Amino acid sequence: MNLVLRWICIALLVALGLGFQPAPAHAHGFQTAYLELREQQSGEVEVLWKTPPAMSFGDEGLSRPMRIRPVFPSYCTATTVPVVMTTPVTHVSRWTLDCGETGLAQATIAFPGLVKSFVEVLLRLEWTDGHSQTTMLPTGQETFVIPEKTTVFAVGQTYLRLGMEHIFSGIDHLLFVLGLVLIVGPSWRLVKTITAFTLAHSMTLGAATLGLVNVPQAPVEAVIALSILFLASELAHSRLGKAGLTEQYPWLVAFTFGLLHGFGFAGALAEVGLPPQDIPPALLFFNIGVELGQLAFVLVVVAVMEGLKRLGSEQYPRWWGWVPTYGIGTLASFWCFQRVAAFWG
C-alpha cells in the first residue's frame, strides 16, 4: 500500500512539474467557446464565434475545428457569408445576422452537441443602448434564453466562475504558486506569502482593468515566465542548502512578482470585458474566483507534501525531489524564449 501511495504522490508532482502541455505565448486565457453578439443601429447583429481546437494535425500544427455552432431562431437570417480564421490555438468565425424587428431579446440560442463535447460557452452581448451582458452557459445545457437584463447576482456568478476557470487554465501562474509553496513549505510564513501575492495581483488587476495603468501584454507575459524561472533557480539553491532571497523574504518576492501577475490576469479579463453597468461586482467576483482557485491549488499541494512527509524519506529515491525543480525550470525557460520571440518577431 505504501508503495502504491508513494508512486501516486510522485506522479502528482511530476504532473505538476512536467505533465502540462506547452502553453501558447499568452498563457493567461480562457479554454472555452466564446460567442459575441453586437447589435447594430441598423438592427443587424454582428456575430463572432470562437472555439478551441478539437485536435491538432499536419506538419504545420493546424487544428481541426469543433463541430459545435450556435443555432439562432428561425427568424434570424445570415446576411453575410461567415469569414473563418484558423490558428493552432483557436478558430474564429464572423458573420452578420438580421433578426428583424423581433431582435434577440428573449430569443433562444441552441448549441447542439455541447454537452457531449465537455466545452463551456461564454456569451457576451452588446446592445445599441450601450449596456452589455456576459454570462456562462450552465453546465449540462445546450440552449440559452437571452434575458432582457442581467441581474447583479447573475453577473457575480458568471465572473466568479470565470475567475476560477482562469486560474486553473493559467498554468504559468500555478507553477509560480507551486514554487512559492515548495520553497516556503506549509507554515504561517506560507500564509503571509500567499496573502502578499494575492494583495499585489489584486491591486494591479483592478488598476489595469479600470484603465488606470496600461502595460503592453506581450512583454508582461515574457517577464511572468522569467519570474517562474527565478523561482526555479531559488528552489534549486534551497535544495542545496543555500537560502536565497525567496527563502529569506518570501512575502517581498511574492508581492513584487504578484504585481506583475496581476497584469497577466487583466489581459485575460480584457478578452471577455466587463459590463459597463456592473463593473464593480464583475471585477470583485472575478478576483474572488481567482483567489478561491488559488487557495484550492495550494491546499492540494500542501496535502501532497504532507502525505509524502509521512511516508518518510527512505521510501523514495533522493533524485525524485529534483523533479518539480527541473520541471518548473524547463517550462519557464521554454516560455521565456517563446514569449520573447513572439513580441520581438
XYZ file of N, CA, C and O in Angstrom, residues 196-325:
520
model
N 0.395 38.112 0.568
C 1.104 39.198 -0.118
C 0.949 39.081 -1.631
O 0.742 40.078 -2.324
N 1.032 37.867 -2.136
C 0.873 37.633 -3.572
C -0.543 38.011 -4.015
O -0.736 38.676 -5.043
N -1.535 37.611 -3.220
C -2.936 37.917 -3.523
C -3.183 39.423 -3.526
O -3.817 39.968 -4.437
N -2.688 40.107 -2.504
C -2.876 41.555 -2.406
C -2.263 42.263 -3.598
O -2.877 43.170 -4.190
N -1.065 41.840 -3.988
C -0.358 42.504 -5.081
C -1.079 42.336 -6.413
O -1.323 43.319 -7.129
N -1.439 41.091 -6.764
C -2.055 40.938 -8.084
C -3.492 41.448 -8.113
O -4.016 41.794 -9.168
N -4.138 41.557 -6.936
C -5.456 42.183 -6.887
C -5.357 43.671 -7.199
O -6.223 44.243 -7.880
N -4.307 44.316 -6.706
C -4.104 45.748 -6.949
C -3.896 46.042 -8.430
O -4.552 46.914 -9.008
N -2.978 45.316 -9.062
C -2.685 45.603 -10.471
C -3.807 45.124 -11.391
O -4.050 45.722 -12.436
N -4.501 44.046 -11.006
C -5.649 43.599 -11.793
C -6.706 44.696 -11.845
O -7.225 45.039 -12.913
N -7.028 45.256 -10.678
C -8.022 46.322 -10.636
C -7.577 47.563 -11.371
O -8.342 48.150 -12.139
N -6.311 47.977 -11.163
C -5.810 49.196 -11.801
C -5.784 49.060 -13.315
O -6.184 49.979 -14.053
N -5.335 47.913 -13.825
C -5.252 47.717 -15.275
C -6.633 47.575 -15.896
O -6.902 48.120 -16.977
N -7.523 46.852 -15.225
C -8.867 46.637 -15.768
C -9.653 47.933 -15.832
O -10.414 48.167 -16.778
N -9.463 48.810 -14.849
C -10.178 50.082 -14.820
C -9.506 51.150 -15.679
O -9.978 52.284 -15.739
N -8.393 50.806 -16.317
C -7.728 51.747 -17.212
C -6.814 52.730 -16.524
O -6.360 53.694 -17.156
N -6.512 52.517 -15.237
C -5.629 53.433 -14.526
C -4.168 53.221 -14.921
O -3.348 54.126 -14.828
N -3.842 52.000 -15.344
C -2.485 51.653 -15.777
C -2.604 50.867 -17.075
O -3.482 50.007 -17.209
N -1.742 51.177 -18.020
C -1.765 50.468 -19.299
C -0.379 49.894 -19.587
O 0.571 50.644 -19.785
N -0.272 48.578 -19.553
C 1.005 47.901 -19.781
C 0.843 46.942 -20.948
O -0.117 46.158 -20.982
N 1.755 46.958 -21.939
C 1.673 46.013 -23.064
C 1.669 44.567 -22.574
O 2.472 44.198 -21.715
N 0.783 43.752 -23.124
C 0.589 42.403 -22.608
C 1.733 41.456 -22.956
O 2.130 40.631 -22.132
N 2.277 41.555 -24.172
C 3.306 40.596 -24.599
C 4.561 40.643 -23.714
O 5.034 39.600 -23.255
N 5.138 41.826 -23.440
C 6.293 41.857 -22.527
C 5.947 41.371 -21.123
O 6.778 40.746 -20.456
N 4.728 41.652 -20.670
C 4.309 41.196 -19.341
C 4.341 39.674 -19.271
O 4.852 39.091 -18.301
N 3.811 39.015 -20.305
C 3.803 37.555 -20.315
C 5.226 36.993 -20.305
O 5.498 35.973 -19.670
N 6.143 37.662 -21.008
C 7.535 37.201 -21.040
C 8.184 37.326 -19.667
O 8.908 36.424 -19.217
N 7.937 38.442 -18.984
C 8.537 38.651 -17.668
C 7.897 37.728 -16.633
O 8.553 37.301 -15.671
N 6.624 37.378 -16.803
C 5.987 36.400 -15.921
C 6.715 35.063 -16.022
O 6.983 34.398 -15.012
N 7.046 34.660 -17.243
C 7.816 33.425 -17.423
C 9.178 33.538 -16.740
O 9.668 32.575 -16.130
N 9.779 34.715 -16.821
C 11.072 34.932 -16.177
C 10.950 34.836 -14.660
O 11.856 34.338 -13.979
N 9.819 35.285 -14.110
C 9.605 35.193 -12.657
C 9.535 33.735 -12.206
O 10.005 33.386 -11.123
N 8.954 32.876 -13.036
C 8.888 31.455 -12.703
C 10.276 30.830 -12.770
O 10.643 29.991 -11.931
N 11.058 31.242 -13.760
C 12.427 30.740 -13.882
C 13.257 31.163 -12.673
O 14.085 30.391 -12.167
N 13.022 32.384 -12.192
C 13.710 32.859 -10.991
C 13.377 31.971 -9.791
O 14.268 31.584 -9.023
N 12.093 31.614 -9.640
C 11.701 30.753 -8.523
C 12.306 29.362 -8.648
O 12.673 28.745 -7.647
N 12.406 28.854 -9.885
C 13.029 27.539 -10.075
C 14.486 27.570 -9.630
O 14.981 26.633 -8.994
N 15.190 28.675 -9.930
C 16.575 28.834 -9.500
C 16.665 28.918 -7.976
O 17.540 28.308 -7.353
N 15.741 29.656 -7.380
C 15.701 29.772 -5.924
C 15.418 28.421 -5.266
O 15.992 28.082 -4.222
N 14.538 27.647 -5.893
C 14.203 26.332 -5.363
C 15.412 25.396 -5.426
O 15.665 24.618 -4.499
N 16.198 25.496 -6.506
C 17.405 24.677 -6.629
C 18.416 25.033 -5.550
O 19.016 24.147 -4.920
N 18.620 26.326 -5.305
C 19.545 26.751 -4.247
C 19.061 26.285 -2.876
O 19.864 25.891 -2.021
N 17.732 26.327 -2.672
C 17.178 25.903 -1.395
C 17.438 24.421 -1.145
O 17.781 24.013 -0.030
N 17.329 23.603 -2.182
C 17.573 22.171 -2.028
C 19.045 21.882 -1.745
O 19.390 20.855 -1.173
N 19.923 22.800 -2.170
C 21.355 22.629 -1.917
C 21.773 23.234 -0.582
O 22.965 23.269 -0.244
N 20.792 23.747 0.170
C 21.085 24.310 1.486
C 21.523 25.755 1.466
O 22.016 26.267 2.477
N 21.340 26.436 0.328
C 21.705 27.847 0.223
C 20.436 28.690 0.204
O 19.682 28.659 -0.761
N 20.200 29.407 1.261
C 18.988 30.215 1.381
C 19.045 31.403 0.434
O 19.929 32.267 0.547
N 18.110 31.457 -0.506
C 18.062 32.566 -1.448
C 17.154 33.674 -0.956
O 16.656 33.653 0.175
N 16.902 34.650 -1.824
C 16.075 35.798 -1.469
C 14.654 35.373 -1.118
O 14.058 35.881 -0.166
N 14.115 34.421 -1.871
C 12.737 33.977 -1.628
C 12.603 33.284 -0.287
O 11.604 33.459 0.420
N 13.585 32.493 0.079
C 13.527 31.789 1.359
C 13.683 32.748 2.532
O 13.085 32.549 3.598
N 14.456 33.814 2.348
C 14.667 34.784 3.420
C 13.523 35.792 3.511
O 13.093 36.144 4.607
N 13.054 36.275 2.358
C 11.990 37.290 2.335
C 10.888 36.849 1.360
O 10.685 37.471 0.313
N 10.176 35.757 1.669
C 9.185 35.232 0.717
C 8.055 36.201 0.405
O 7.595 36.274 -0.735
N 7.596 36.951 1.420
C 6.482 37.862 1.182
C 6.878 38.988 0.234
O 6.066 39.457 -0.577
N 8.150 39.429 0.306
C 8.622 40.507 -0.556
C 8.675 40.047 -2.017
O 8.241 40.761 -2.929
N 9.214 38.854 -2.243
C 9.278 38.304 -3.598
C 7.868 38.062 -4.135
O 7.560 38.382 -5.288
N 6.983 37.499 -3.293
C 5.615 37.220 -3.711
C 4.870 38.503 -4.069
O 4.147 38.555 -5.065
N 5.056 39.546 -3.263
C 4.367 40.809 -3.528
C 4.890 41.456 -4.814
O 4.109 41.930 -5.643
N 6.206 41.456 -4.989
C 6.802 42.089 -6.164
C 6.337 41.435 -7.456
O 5.875 42.098 -8.387
N 6.446 40.098 -7.510
C 6.033 39.403 -8.717
C 4.519 39.312 -8.825
O 3.977 39.145 -9.923
N 3.819 39.425 -7.697
C 2.361 39.431 -7.733
C 1.829 40.628 -8.495
O 0.815 40.529 -9.196
N 2.509 41.773 -8.369
C 2.113 42.953 -9.146
C 2.157 42.644 -10.637
O 1.281 43.051 -11.403
N 3.163 41.911 -11.043
C 3.334 41.546 -12.445
C 2.251 40.564 -12.896
O 1.652 40.736 -13.971
N 1.981 39.555 -12.090
C 0.975 38.559 -12.457
C -0.416 39.178 -12.545
O -1.268 38.690 -13.301
N -0.657 40.240 -11.792
C -1.943 40.919 -11.878
C -2.200 41.486 -13.262
O -3.334 41.471 -13.758
N -1.140 41.976 -13.921
C -1.290 42.477 -15.285
C -1.629 41.326 -16.240
O -2.329 41.521 -17.232
N -1.103 40.135 -15.946
C -1.455 38.974 -16.751
C -2.928 38.619 -16.613
O -3.607 38.323 -17.598
N -3.454 38.679 -15.382
C -4.879 38.437 -15.168
C -5.717 39.475 -15.907
O -6.757 39.165 -16.476
N -5.264 40.723 -15.881
C -6.009 41.800 -16.537
C -6.091 41.566 -18.042
O -7.101 41.865 -18.673
N -5.013 41.026 -18.616
C -5.034 40.738 -20.044
C -6.077 39.694 -20.392
O -6.764 39.788 -21.410
N -6.202 38.672 -19.538
C -7.213 37.639 -19.768
C -8.614 38.209 -19.603
O -9.521 37.906 -20.385
N -8.810 39.044 -18.592
C -10.124 39.632 -18.358
C -10.515 40.570 -19.496
O -11.694 40.706 -19.826
N -9.516 41.211 -20.116
C -9.788 42.117 -21.233
C -10.377 41.364 -22.427
O -11.115 41.948 -23.234
N -10.056 40.069 -22.570
C -10.609 39.283 -23.665
C -12.122 39.177 -23.545
O -12.842 39.129 -24.538
N -12.609 39.126 -22.312
C -14.035 38.988 -22.065
C -14.698 40.349 -21.910
O -15.788 40.592 -22.411
N -14.013 41.244 -21.224
C -14.568 42.563 -20.969
C -15.442 42.586 -19.723
O -15.836 41.540 -19.194
N -15.735 43.769 -19.256
C -16.595 43.955 -18.099
C -17.860 44.690 -18.529
O -17.796 45.614 -19.340
N -19.013 44.291 -18.017
C -20.247 45.014 -18.348
C -20.186 46.420 -17.772
O -20.023 46.581 -16.554
N -20.282 47.473 -18.604
C -20.116 48.856 -18.115
C -21.011 49.198 -16.936
O -20.624 49.959 -16.050
N -22.228 48.629 -16.913
C -23.174 48.977 -15.851
C -22.939 48.185 -14.570
O -23.510 48.500 -13.530
N -22.072 47.162 -14.623
C -21.826 46.317 -13.450
C -20.339 46.044 -13.257
O -19.951 44.920 -12.909
N -19.506 47.038 -13.456
C -18.061 46.831 -13.353
C -17.629 46.422 -11.943
O -16.873 45.454 -11.789
N -18.060 47.125 -10.870
C -17.584 46.744 -9.520
C -17.870 45.298 -9.145
O -16.955 44.575 -8.739
N -19.123 44.799 -9.264
C -19.356 43.399 -8.879
C -18.643 42.403 -9.791
O -18.166 41.361 -9.319
N -18.549 42.712 -11.081
C -17.874 41.796 -12.001
C -16.397 41.667 -11.646
O -15.847 40.561 -11.586
N -15.742 42.794 -11.409
C -14.324 42.784 -11.063
C -14.096 42.113 -9.712
O -13.169 41.315 -9.543
N -14.966 42.409 -8.742
C -14.845 41.823 -7.411
C -14.969 40.308 -7.457
O -14.130 39.576 -6.901
N -15.989 39.805 -8.141
C -16.223 38.364 -8.147
C -15.216 37.627 -9.016
O -14.907 36.463 -8.739
N -14.696 38.262 -10.044
C -13.626 37.632 -10.819
C -12.408 37.433 -9.923
O -11.777 36.370 -9.922
N -12.088 38.454 -9.141
C -10.949 38.366 -8.223
C -11.173 37.300 -7.163
O -10.268 36.522 -6.832
N -12.389 37.227 -6.632
C -12.700 36.201 -5.629
C -12.556 34.816 -6.241
O -12.031 33.882 -5.609
N -13.012 34.652 -7.474
C -12.881 33.365 -8.147
C -11.431 32.956 -8.311
O -11.065 31.786 -8.105
N -10.582 33.915 -8.681
C -9.146 33.646 -8.809
C -8.577 33.189 -7.473
O -7.811 32.211 -7.402
N -8.944 33.872 -6.398
C -8.392 33.533 -5.084
C -8.887 32.173 -4.593
O -8.130 31.415 -3.976
N -10.148 31.851 -4.846
C -10.661 30.547 -4.431
C -9.940 29.416 -5.171
O -9.577 28.391 -4.578
N -9.719 29.609 -6.471
C -8.995 28.607 -7.243
C -7.561 28.467 -6.776
O -7.031 27.350 -6.653
N -6.935 29.603 -6.487
C -5.557 29.588 -5.993
C -5.465 28.896 -4.645
O -4.546 28.088 -4.408
N -6.404 29.177 -3.762
C -6.411 28.549 -2.439
C -6.591 27.034 -2.556
O -5.919 26.263 -1.854
N -7.490 26.602 -3.441
C -7.712 25.167 -3.628
C -6.437 24.490 -4.107
O -6.080 23.396 -3.650
N -5.717 25.133 -5.024
C -4.474 24.569 -5.544
C -3.428 24.451 -4.435
O -2.749 23.432 -4.309
N -3.295 25.494 -3.626
C -2.321 25.488 -2.527
C -2.634 24.365 -1.545
O -1.737 23.646 -1.089
N -3.902 24.187 -1.218
C -4.295 23.140 -0.269
C -3.967 21.755 -0.809
O -3.528 20.869 -0.058
N -4.163 21.542 -2.115
C -3.846 20.245 -2.715
C -2.342 19.983 -2.642
O -1.891 18.883 -2.280
N -1.538 20.997 -2.991
C -0.083 20.839 -2.963
C 0.395 20.554 -1.536
O 1.239 19.675 -1.312
N -0.129 21.294 -0.568
C 0.271 21.082 0.834
C -0.120 19.681 1.286
O 0.642 19.002 2.000
N -1.313 19.220 0.880
C -1.752 17.878 1.254
C -0.815 16.811 0.689
O -0.475 15.836 1.376
N -0.396 16.997 -0.559
C 0.541 16.051 -1.177
C 1.873 16.077 -0.439
O 2.476 15.021 -0.154
N 2.369 17.277 -0.101
C 3.637 17.390 0.620
C 3.574 16.705 1.981
O 4.506 16.010 2.394
N 2.464 16.896 2.681
C 2.315 16.265 3.995
C 2.220 14.743 3.863
O 2.739 13.991 4.702
N 1.553 14.277 2.799
C 1.466 12.847 2.579
C 2.820 12.224 2.314
O 3.143 11.143 2.831
N 3.650 12.926 1.524
C 4.997 12.427 1.246
C 5.867 12.446 2.504
O 6.689 11.553 2.714
N 5.664 13.456 3.345
C 6.454 13.553 4.576
C 6.153 12.369 5.501
O 7.047 11.838 6.165
N 4.900 11.952 5.533
C 4.526 10.825 6.391
C 5.109 9.511 5.892
O 5.316 8.579 6.676
N 5.362 9.433 4.593
C 5.959 8.221 4.050
C 7.396 8.048 4.516
O 7.890 6.930 4.627
N 8.071 9.185 4.737
C 9.468 9.128 5.157
C 10.398 9.166 3.960
O 10.093 8.641 2.895
N 11.549 9.783 4.126
C 12.489 9.967 3.028
C 13.059 8.660 2.510
O 13.509 8.570 1.367
N 13.037 7.610 3.356
C 13.611 6.336 2.914
C 12.710 5.615 1.922
O 13.105 4.612 1.320
N 11.486 6.111 1.718
C 10.539 5.440 0.850
C 10.722 5.772 -0.631
O 10.089 5.163 -1.483
N 11.555 6.751 -0.958
C 11.711 7.150 -2.359
C 13.155 7.557 -2.614
O 13.878 7.943 -1.706
N 13.604 7.467 -3.871
C 14.985 7.833 -4.198
C 15.216 9.329 -4.034
O 14.303 10.138 -4.185
N 16.454 9.704 -3.741
C 16.780 11.109 -3.471
C 16.564 12.001 -4.691
O 16.193 13.158 -4.578
N 16.779 11.434 -5.893
C 16.713 12.273 -7.093
C 15.312 12.784 -7.409
O 15.150 13.796 -8.093
N 14.258 12.068 -6.896
C 12.916 12.458 -7.311
C 12.527 13.835 -6.775
O 11.681 14.517 -7.346
N 13.182 14.267 -5.696
C 12.889 15.594 -5.156
C 13.263 16.722 -6.094
O 12.784 17.857 -5.935
N 14.122 16.425 -7.083
C 14.512 17.452 -8.052
C 13.543 17.558 -9.226
O 13.653 18.482 -10.035
N 12.611 16.612 -9.316
C 11.700 16.611 -10.465
C 10.881 17.908 -10.577
O 10.827 18.524 -11.648
N 10.234 18.377 -9.489
C 9.499 19.648 -9.611
C 10.408 20.819 -9.983
O 10.019 21.684 -10.766
N 11.632 20.846 -9.422
C 12.557 21.946 -9.707
C 12.898 22.011 -11.187
O 12.801 23.067 -11.832
